[in-house]
Amino acid sequence: VQLQASGGGLVQAGGSLRLSCAASGRTNVISWFRQTPGKERELVAGITNSRATTYANSAKGRFTISRDNAKNTVYLEMNSLKPEDTAVYYCAARPSAVTVISWSASAYGAWGQGTLVTVSS
């Protein structure tokens, strides 16, 4: 499966953005990771085909992950953005037979190209 991430941009602190991850085919587990220079990719949120979700503590209460299976698209709605949310955001998919969200980037075999989110103070 191929993934196409979009929706990043520049926003002021307190603002909102919605990221989209369009898949070329059916998927099961899709997660959003983010990465800043010199750091490893960290899970932000994940969702299964049955819409079970997992959030990083930093995302809880501010971010919402959702999916439209008819469009093979997963969304990440980000509200109350903070400067520390600045990063490149990647969507990633686990093999279609896998139904569990993993916190480890190495568990994901397909990655989108990344979209930059910049939050100004």
mmCIF file of N, CA and C in Angstrom:
data_model
loop_
_atom_site.group_PDB
_atom_site.id
_atom_site.type_symbol
_atom_site.label_atom_id
_atom_site.label_comp_id
_atom_site.label_asym_id
_atom_site.label_seq_id
_atom_site.Cartn_x
_atom_site.Cartn_y
_atom_site.Cartn_z
ATOM 1 N N VAL A 1 0.840 -1.182 0.000
ATOM 2 C CA VAL A 1 0.000 0.000 0.000
ATOM 3 C C VAL A 1 0.885 1.245 0.000
ATOM 4 N N GLN A 2 0.436 2.272 -0.703
ATOM 5 C CA GLN A 2 1.143 3.558 -0.697
ATOM 6 C C GLN A 2 0.321 4.578 0.070
ATOM 7 N N LEU A 3 1.016 5.434 0.822
ATOM 8 C CA LEU A 3 0.351 6.430 1.647
ATOM 9 C C LEU A 3 0.758 7.825 1.206
ATOM 10 N N GLN A 4 -0.198 8.734 1.218
ATOM 11 C CA GLN A 4 0.054 10.121 0.844
ATOM 12 C C GLN A 4 -0.445 11.014 1.970
ATOM 13 N N ALA A 5 0.501 11.666 2.662
ATOM 14 C CA ALA A 5 0.145 12.551 3.761
ATOM 15 C C ALA A 5 0.041 13.986 3.260
ATOM 16 N N SER A 6 -0.894 14.727 3.826
ATOM 17 C CA SER A 6 -1.068 16.126 3.451
ATOM 18 C C SER A 6 -1.707 16.891 4.595
ATOM 19 N N GLY A 7 -1.706 18.213 4.479
ATOM 20 C CA GLY A 7 -2.418 19.047 5.431
ATOM 21 C C GLY A 7 -1.555 19.849 6.380
ATOM 22 N N GLY A 8 -0.241 19.644 6.336
ATOM 23 C CA GLY A 8 0.625 20.409 7.213
ATOM 24 C C GLY A 8 0.688 21.869 6.815
ATOM 25 N N GLY A 9 1.313 22.664 7.669
ATOM 26 C CA GLY A 9 1.442 24.067 7.368
ATOM 27 C C GLY A 9 1.907 24.849 8.577
ATOM 28 N N LEU A 10 1.836 26.159 8.467
ATOM 29 C CA LEU A 10 2.219 27.067 9.542
ATOM 30 C C LEU A 10 0.967 27.572 10.237
ATOM 31 N N VAL A 11 0.952 27.465 11.546
ATOM 32 C CA VAL A 11 -0.202 27.906 12.317
ATOM 33 C C VAL A 11 0.289 28.538 13.613
ATOM 34 N N GLN A 12 -0.477 29.470 14.133
ATOM 35 C CA GLN A 12 -0.122 30.081 15.412
ATOM 36 C C GLN A 12 -0.512 29.177 16.567
ATOM 37 N N ALA A 13 0.166 29.337 17.667
ATOM 38 C CA ALA A 13 -0.172 28.570 18.865
ATOM 39 C C ALA A 13 -1.641 28.775 19.200
ATOM 40 N N GLY A 14 -2.292 27.678 19.554
ATOM 41 C CA GLY A 14 -3.716 27.711 19.832
ATOM 42 C C GLY A 14 -4.577 27.402 18.627
ATOM 43 N N GLY A 15 -3.966 27.357 17.464
ATOM 44 C CA GLY A 15 -4.700 27.090 16.236
ATOM 45 C C GLY A 15 -4.916 25.615 15.983
ATOM 46 N N SER A 16 -5.477 25.324 14.817
ATOM 47 C CA SER A 16 -5.834 23.950 14.465
ATOM 48 C C SER A 16 -5.355 23.613 13.055
ATOM 49 N N LEU A 17 -5.120 22.338 12.849
ATOM 50 C CA LEU A 17 -4.818 21.796 11.524
ATOM 51 C C LEU A 17 -5.435 20.415 11.427
ATOM 52 N N ARG A 18 -5.763 20.012 10.208
ATOM 53 C CA ARG A 18 -6.197 18.640 9.973
ATOM 54 C C ARG A 18 -5.285 18.001 8.945
ATOM 55 N N LEU A 19 -4.657 16.927 9.359
ATOM 56 C CA LEU A 19 -3.810 16.152 8.458
ATOM 57 C C LEU A 19 -4.626 15.022 7.855
ATOM 58 N N SER A 20 -4.285 14.684 6.613
ATOM 59 C CA SER A 20 -4.946 13.577 5.927
ATOM 60 C C SER A 20 -3.905 12.577 5.461
ATOM 61 N N CYS A 21 -4.274 11.323 5.488
ATOM 62 C CA CYS A 21 -3.414 10.246 4.994
ATOM 63 C C CYS A 21 -4.261 9.383 4.074
ATOM 64 N N ALA A 22 -4.008 9.500 2.786
ATOM 65 C CA ALA A 22 -4.765 8.744 1.798
ATOM 66 C C ALA A 22 -3.985 7.497 1.411
ATOM 67 N N ALA A 23 -4.631 6.347 1.514
ATOM 68 C CA ALA A 23 -3.998 5.077 1.174
ATOM 69 C C ALA A 23 -4.448 4.616 -0.210
ATOM 70 N N SER A 24 -3.547 3.895 -0.882
ATOM 71 C CA SER A 24 -3.863 3.413 -2.237
ATOM 72 C C SER A 24 -4.772 2.205 -2.222
ATOM 73 N N GLY A 25 -4.954 1.611 -1.029
ATOM 74 C CA GLY A 25 -5.819 0.448 -0.911
ATOM 75 C C GLY A 25 -6.313 0.307 0.517
ATOM 76 N N ARG A 26 -6.962 -0.819 0.764
ATOM 77 C CA ARG A 26 -7.496 -1.031 2.110
ATOM 78 C C ARG A 26 -6.369 -1.217 3.109
ATOM 79 N N THR A 27 -6.572 -0.696 4.291
ATOM 80 C CA THR A 27 -5.594 -0.817 5.358
ATOM 81 C C THR A 27 -6.285 -1.223 6.648
ATOM 82 N N ASN A 28 -5.517 -1.643 7.625
ATOM 83 C CA ASN A 28 -6.066 -1.930 8.945
ATOM 84 C C ASN A 28 -5.553 -0.876 9.919
ATOM 85 N N VAL A 29 -4.390 -1.098 10.484
ATOM 86 C CA VAL A 29 -3.846 -0.139 11.447
ATOM 87 C C VAL A 29 -3.096 0.967 10.716
ATOM 88 N N ILE A 30 -3.516 2.200 10.980
ATOM 89 C CA ILE A 30 -2.818 3.391 10.486
ATOM 90 C C ILE A 30 -2.490 4.267 11.694
ATOM 91 N N SER A 31 -1.275 4.753 11.736
ATOM 92 C CA SER A 31 -0.873 5.625 12.834
ATOM 93 C C SER A 31 -0.177 6.862 12.293
ATOM 94 N N TRP A 32 -0.219 7.894 13.103
ATOM 95 C CA TRP A 32 0.544 9.103 12.825
ATOM 96 C C TRP A 32 1.724 9.159 13.785
ATOM 97 N N PHE A 33 2.889 9.402 13.218
ATOM 98 C CA PHE A 33 4.107 9.624 13.988
ATOM 99 C C PHE A 33 4.579 11.046 13.707
ATOM 100 N N ARG A 34 5.441 11.536 14.562
ATOM 101 C CA ARG A 34 6.083 12.810 14.270
ATOM 102 C C ARG A 34 7.552 12.731 14.644
ATOM 103 N N GLN A 35 8.320 13.584 13.997
ATOM 104 C CA GLN A 35 9.762 13.556 14.212
ATOM 105 C C GLN A 35 10.331 14.963 14.136
ATOM 106 N N THR A 36 11.220 15.256 15.069
ATOM 107 C CA THR A 36 11.973 16.501 15.066
ATOM 108 C C THR A 36 13.444 16.158 14.890
ATOM 109 N N PRO A 37 14.244 17.118 14.431
ATOM 110 C CA PRO A 37 15.667 16.835 14.166
ATOM 111 C C PRO A 37 16.378 16.245 15.376
ATOM 112 N N GLY A 38 17.090 15.161 15.136
ATOM 113 C CA GLY A 38 17.869 14.532 16.187
ATOM 114 C C GLY A 38 17.101 13.598 17.091
ATOM 115 N N LYS A 39 15.816 13.467 16.853
ATOM 116 C CA LYS A 39 14.992 12.592 17.691
ATOM 117 C C LYS A 39 14.370 11.481 16.862
ATOM 118 N N GLU A 40 14.006 10.423 17.533
ATOM 119 C CA GLU A 40 13.335 9.319 16.859
ATOM 120 C C GLU A 40 11.869 9.671 16.607
ATOM 121 N N ARG A 41 11.301 8.981 15.638
ATOM 122 C CA ARG A 41 9.868 9.168 15.382
ATOM 123 C C ARG A 41 9.090 8.656 16.578
ATOM 124 N N GLU A 42 8.094 9.420 16.975
ATOM 125 C CA GLU A 42 7.262 9.029 18.112
ATOM 126 C C GLU A 42 5.812 8.940 17.666
ATOM 127 N N LEU A 43 5.126 7.951 18.212
ATOM 128 C CA LEU A 43 3.712 7.781 17.897
ATOM 129 C C LEU A 43 2.915 8.942 18.474
ATOM 130 N N VAL A 44 2.029 9.480 17.658
ATOM 131 C CA VAL A 44 1.106 10.514 18.109
ATOM 132 C C VAL A 44 -0.271 9.902 18.361
ATOM 133 N N ALA A 45 -0.743 9.136 17.401
ATOM 134 C CA ALA A 45 -2.054 8.498 17.520
ATOM 135 C C ALA A 45 -2.149 7.381 16.501
ATOM 136 N N GLY A 46 -2.957 6.382 16.817
ATOM 137 C CA GLY A 46 -3.178 5.281 15.898
ATOM 138 C C GLY A 46 -4.633 4.863 15.917
ATOM 139 N N ILE A 47 -5.060 4.221 14.834
ATOM 140 C CA ILE A 47 -6.445 3.783 14.727
ATOM 141 C C ILE A 47 -6.491 2.469 13.965
ATOM 142 N N THR A 48 -7.355 1.577 14.405
ATOM 143 C CA THR A 48 -7.551 0.314 13.703
ATOM 144 C C THR A 48 -8.735 0.415 12.755
ATOM 145 N N ASN A 49 -8.918 -0.616 11.968
ATOM 146 C CA ASN A 49 -10.035 -0.634 11.034
ATOM 147 C C ASN A 49 -11.373 -0.585 11.756
ATOM 148 N N SER A 50 -11.405 -1.130 12.966
ATOM 149 C CA SER A 50 -12.636 -1.097 13.765
ATOM 150 C C SER A 50 -12.749 0.175 14.589
ATOM 151 N N ARG A 51 -11.821 1.117 14.349
ATOM 152 C CA ARG A 51 -11.832 2.436 14.974
ATOM 153 C C ARG A 51 -11.429 2.447 16.446
ATOM 154 N N ALA A 52 -10.727 1.413 16.889
ATOM 155 C CA ALA A 52 -10.076 1.509 18.194
ATOM 156 C C ALA A 52 -8.908 2.486 18.040
ATOM 157 N N THR A 53 -8.680 3.298 19.063
ATOM 158 C CA THR A 53 -7.659 4.339 18.956
ATOM 159 C C THR A 53 -6.678 4.302 20.124
ATOM 160 N N THR A 54 -5.507 4.846 19.873
ATOM 161 C CA THR A 54 -4.479 5.023 20.884
ATOM 162 C C THR A 54 -3.883 6.407 20.690
ATOM 163 N N TYR A 55 -3.625 7.099 21.788
ATOM 164 C CA TYR A 55 -3.045 8.438 21.728
ATOM 165 C C TYR A 55 -1.835 8.537 22.650
ATOM 166 N N ALA A 56 -0.842 9.284 22.214
ATOM 167 C CA ALA A 56 0.236 9.657 23.102
ATOM 168 C C ALA A 56 -0.319 10.636 24.141
ATOM 169 N N ASN A 57 0.292 10.657 25.299
ATOM 170 C CA ASN A 57 -0.177 11.567 26.350
ATOM 171 C C ASN A 57 -0.188 13.016 25.862
ATOM 172 N N SER A 58 0.785 13.358 25.037
ATOM 173 C CA SER A 58 0.883 14.727 24.542
ATOM 174 C C SER A 58 -0.266 15.093 23.612
ATOM 175 N N ALA A 59 -0.936 14.078 23.074
ATOM 176 C CA ALA A 59 -2.017 14.310 22.115
ATOM 177 C C ALA A 59 -3.412 14.208 22.739
ATOM 178 N N LYS A 60 -3.499 13.542 23.852
ATOM 179 C CA LYS A 60 -4.808 13.313 24.465
ATOM 180 C C LYS A 60 -5.507 14.633 24.789
ATOM 181 N N GLY A 61 -6.761 14.692 24.410
ATOM 182 C CA GLY A 61 -7.557 15.883 24.690
ATOM 183 C C GLY A 61 -7.413 16.986 23.670
ATOM 184 N N ARG A 62 -6.408 16.895 22.803
ATOM 185 C CA ARG A 62 -6.192 17.931 21.787
ATOM 186 C C ARG A 62 -6.303 17.396 20.363
ATOM 187 N N PHE A 63 -5.869 16.164 20.162
ATOM 188 C CA PHE A 63 -5.854 15.571 18.822
ATOM 189 C C PHE A 63 -6.920 14.486 18.735
ATOM 190 N N THR A 64 -7.480 14.334 17.550
ATOM 191 C CA THR A 64 -8.451 13.276 17.300
ATOM 192 C C THR A 64 -8.096 12.579 15.995
ATOM 193 N N ILE A 65 -7.956 11.264 16.062
ATOM 194 C CA ILE A 65 -7.703 10.476 14.858
ATOM 195 C C ILE A 65 -9.009 9.833 14.429
ATOM 196 N N SER A 66 -9.242 9.825 13.137
ATOM 197 C CA SER A 66 -10.470 9.221 12.616
ATOM 198 C C SER A 66 -10.169 8.650 11.231
ATOM 199 N N ARG A 67 -11.127 7.914 10.708
ATOM 200 C CA ARG A 67 -10.909 7.339 9.389
ATOM 201 C C ARG A 67 -12.209 7.249 8.613
ATOM 202 N N ASP A 68 -12.062 7.316 7.303
ATOM 203 C CA ASP A 68 -13.172 7.109 6.378
ATOM 204 C C ASP A 68 -12.764 5.926 5.515
ATOM 205 N N ASN A 69 -13.262 4.762 5.848
ATOM 206 C CA ASN A 69 -12.838 3.556 5.135
ATOM 207 C C ASN A 69 -13.282 3.563 3.673
ATOM 208 N N ALA A 70 -14.369 4.229 3.377
ATOM 209 C CA ALA A 70 -14.837 4.300 1.994
ATOM 210 C C ALA A 70 -13.835 5.065 1.119
ATOM 211 N N LYS A 71 -13.114 5.995 1.740
ATOM 212 C CA LYS A 71 -12.122 6.790 1.025
ATOM 213 C C LYS A 71 -10.693 6.329 1.291
ATOM 214 N N ASN A 72 -10.542 5.257 2.087
ATOM 215 C CA ASN A 72 -9.195 4.779 2.466
ATOM 216 C C ASN A 72 -8.342 5.923 3.011
ATOM 217 N N THR A 73 -8.938 6.743 3.847
ATOM 218 C CA THR A 73 -8.259 7.931 4.352
ATOM 219 C C THR A 73 -8.373 8.012 5.873
ATOM 220 N N VAL A 74 -7.263 8.361 6.495
ATOM 221 C CA VAL A 74 -7.217 8.580 7.940
ATOM 222 C C VAL A 74 -6.885 10.053 8.175
ATOM 223 N N TYR A 75 -7.533 10.620 9.167
ATOM 224 C CA TYR A 75 -7.354 12.027 9.480
ATOM 225 C C TYR A 75 -6.778 12.198 10.885
ATOM 226 N N LEU A 76 -6.063 13.277 11.075
ATOM 227 C CA LEU A 76 -5.609 13.670 12.405
ATOM 228 C C LEU A 76 -5.987 15.132 12.596
ATOM 229 N N GLU A 77 -7.012 15.346 13.400
ATOM 230 C CA GLU A 77 -7.461 16.692 13.722
ATOM 231 C C GLU A 77 -6.661 17.164 14.931
ATOM 232 N N MET A 78 -5.959 18.272 14.756
ATOM 233 C CA MET A 78 -5.085 18.778 15.817
ATOM 234 C C MET A 78 -5.579 20.158 16.249
ATOM 235 N N ASN A 79 -5.963 20.255 17.511
ATOM 236 C CA ASN A 79 -6.453 21.511 18.072
ATOM 237 C C ASN A 79 -5.527 21.979 19.189
ATOM 238 N N SER A 80 -5.687 23.237 19.563
ATOM 239 C CA SER A 80 -4.879 23.820 20.650
ATOM 240 C C SER A 80 -3.400 23.533 20.441
ATOM 241 N N LEU A 81 -2.940 23.773 19.242
ATOM 242 C CA LEU A 81 -1.560 23.437 18.909
ATOM 243 C C LEU A 81 -0.573 24.285 19.702
ATOM 244 N N LYS A 82 0.546 23.668 20.026
ATOM 245 C CA LYS A 82 1.606 24.292 20.808
ATOM 246 C C LYS A 82 2.891 24.307 19.986
ATOM 247 N N PRO A 83 3.801 25.206 20.278
ATOM 248 C CA PRO A 83 5.083 25.217 19.551
ATOM 249 C C PRO A 83 5.798 23.872 19.608
ATOM 250 N N GLU A 84 5.644 23.153 20.706
ATOM 251 C CA GLU A 84 6.313 21.852 20.819
ATOM 252 C C GLU A 84 5.681 20.778 19.937
ATOM 253 N N ASP A 85 4.575 21.085 19.287
ATOM 254 C CA ASP A 85 3.984 20.174 18.310
ATOM 255 C C ASP A 85 4.661 20.303 16.946
ATOM 256 N N THR A 86 5.535 21.277 16.803
ATOM 257 C CA THR A 86 6.252 21.468 15.543
ATOM 258 C C THR A 86 7.088 20.236 15.219
ATOM 259 N N ALA A 87 6.869 19.676 14.045
ATOM 260 C CA ALA A 87 7.555 18.443 13.640
ATOM 261 C C ALA A 87 7.132 18.092 12.221
ATOM 262 N N VAL A 88 7.813 17.114 11.666
ATOM 263 C CA VAL A 88 7.329 16.477 10.444
ATOM 264 C C VAL A 88 6.441 15.325 10.880
ATOM 265 N N TYR A 89 5.244 15.297 10.361
ATOM 266 C CA TYR A 89 4.273 14.267 10.707
ATOM 267 C C TYR A 89 4.195 13.246 9.578
ATOM 268 N N TYR A 90 4.268 11.980 9.957
ATOM 269 C CA TYR A 90 4.204 10.880 9.009
ATOM 270 C C TYR A 90 3.023 9.984 9.345
ATOM 271 N N CYS A 91 2.355 9.485 8.316
ATOM 272 C CA CYS A 91 1.396 8.416 8.557
ATOM 273 C C CYS A 91 2.054 7.099 8.138
ATOM 274 N N ALA A 92 1.641 6.045 8.792
ATOM 275 C CA ALA A 92 2.251 4.746 8.564
ATOM 276 C C ALA A 92 1.208 3.657 8.724
ATOM 277 N N ALA A 93 1.389 2.583 7.983
ATOM 278 C CA ALA A 93 0.457 1.466 8.023
ATOM 279 C C ALA A 93 1.173 0.186 8.420
ATOM 280 N N ARG A 94 0.513 -0.606 9.236
ATOM 281 C CA ARG A 94 1.009 -1.940 9.546
ATOM 282 C C ARG A 94 0.499 -2.901 8.477
ATOM 283 N N PRO A 95 1.097 -4.070 8.357
ATOM 284 C CA PRO A 95 0.574 -5.068 7.407
ATOM 285 C C PRO A 95 -0.908 -5.304 7.642
ATOM 286 N N SER A 96 -1.652 -5.528 6.578
ATOM 287 C CA SER A 96 -3.110 -5.541 6.660
ATOM 288 C C SER A 96 -3.658 -6.637 7.566
ATOM 289 N N ALA A 97 -2.890 -7.700 7.814
ATOM 290 C CA ALA A 97 -3.370 -8.777 8.680
ATOM 291 C C ALA A 97 -3.220 -8.438 10.158
ATOM 292 N N VAL A 98 -2.502 -7.379 10.458
ATOM 293 C CA VAL A 98 -2.242 -6.991 11.843
ATOM 294 C C VAL A 98 -3.338 -6.055 12.321
ATOM 295 N N THR A 99 -3.833 -6.298 13.533
ATOM 296 C CA THR A 99 -4.966 -5.511 14.034
ATOM 297 C C THR A 99 -4.636 -4.709 15.275
ATOM 298 N N VAL A 100 -3.353 -4.696 15.658
ATOM 299 C CA VAL A 100 -2.946 -4.030 16.886
ATOM 300 C C VAL A 100 -2.083 -2.815 16.574
ATOM 301 N N ILE A 101 -2.381 -1.710 17.212
ATOM 302 C CA ILE A 101 -1.567 -0.513 17.074
ATOM 303 C C ILE A 101 -0.257 -0.718 17.827
ATOM 304 N N SER A 102 0.842 -0.383 17.185
ATOM 305 C CA SER A 102 2.147 -0.495 17.829
ATOM 306 C C SER A 102 2.731 0.889 18.065
ATOM 307 N N TRP A 103 3.460 1.028 19.191
ATOM 308 C CA TRP A 103 4.124 2.293 19.497
ATOM 309 C C TRP A 103 5.460 2.401 18.767
ATOM 310 N N SER A 104 5.917 1.289 18.192
ATOM 311 C CA SER A 104 7.234 1.256 17.573
ATOM 312 C C SER A 104 7.151 1.527 16.074
ATOM 313 N N ALA A 105 7.949 2.475 15.611
ATOM 314 C CA ALA A 105 7.962 2.805 14.192
ATOM 315 C C ALA A 105 8.398 1.619 13.342
ATOM 316 N N SER A 106 9.227 0.759 13.897
ATOM 317 C CA SER A 106 9.741 -0.382 13.138
ATOM 318 C C SER A 106 8.658 -1.414 12.837
ATOM 319 N N ALA A 107 7.524 -1.314 13.488
ATOM 320 C CA ALA A 107 6.426 -2.253 13.255
ATOM 321 C C ALA A 107 5.584 -1.878 12.045
ATOM 322 N N TYR A 108 5.878 -0.759 11.441
ATOM 323 C CA TYR A 108 5.092 -0.256 10.312
ATOM 324 C C TYR A 108 5.891 -0.417 9.027
ATOM 325 N N GLY A 109 5.243 -0.966 8.011
ATOM 326 C CA GLY A 109 5.965 -1.254 6.784
ATOM 327 C C GLY A 109 5.776 -0.240 5.680
ATOM 328 N N ALA A 110 4.736 0.555 5.780
ATOM 329 C CA ALA A 110 4.464 1.542 4.738
ATOM 330 C C ALA A 110 4.391 2.923 5.376
ATOM 331 N N TRP A 111 5.011 3.883 4.721
ATOM 332 C CA TRP A 111 5.076 5.236 5.256
ATOM 333 C C TRP A 111 4.705 6.265 4.196
ATOM 334 N N GLY A 112 4.028 7.293 4.635
ATOM 335 C CA GLY A 112 3.802 8.435 3.779
ATOM 336 C C GLY A 112 5.055 9.298 3.744
ATOM 337 N N GLN A 113 5.032 10.330 2.938
ATOM 338 C CA GLN A 113 6.231 11.122 2.712
ATOM 339 C C GLN A 113 6.488 12.167 3.795
ATOM 340 N N GLY A 114 5.547 12.379 4.684
ATOM 341 C CA GLY A 114 5.734 13.365 5.743
ATOM 342 C C GLY A 114 5.188 14.719 5.356
ATOM 343 N N THR A 115 4.626 15.391 6.322
ATOM 344 C CA THR A 115 4.116 16.735 6.106
ATOM 345 C C THR A 115 4.532 17.592 7.303
ATOM 346 N N LEU A 116 5.067 18.766 7.029
ATOM 347 C CA LEU A 116 5.631 19.612 8.069
ATOM 348 C C LEU A 116 4.552 20.455 8.740
ATOM 349 N N VAL A 117 4.539 20.382 10.054
ATOM 350 C CA VAL A 117 3.666 21.221 10.866
ATOM 351 C C VAL A 117 4.546 22.168 11.673
ATOM 352 N N THR A 118 4.314 23.448 11.518
ATOM 353 C CA THR A 118 5.067 24.447 12.252
ATOM 354 C C THR A 118 4.098 25.297 13.058
ATOM 355 N N VAL A 119 4.320 25.338 14.364
ATOM 356 C CA VAL A 119 3.454 26.107 15.248
ATOM 357 C C VAL A 119 4.271 27.266 15.814
ATOM 358 N N SER A 120 3.869 28.457 15.508
ATOM 359 C CA SER A 120 4.597 29.633 15.979
ATOM 360 C C SER A 120 4.023 30.122 17.311
ATOM 361 N N SER A 121 4.891 30.683 18.118
ATOM 362 C CA SER A 121 4.464 31.159 19.444
ATOM 363 C C SER A 121 4.002 32.599 19.383
#
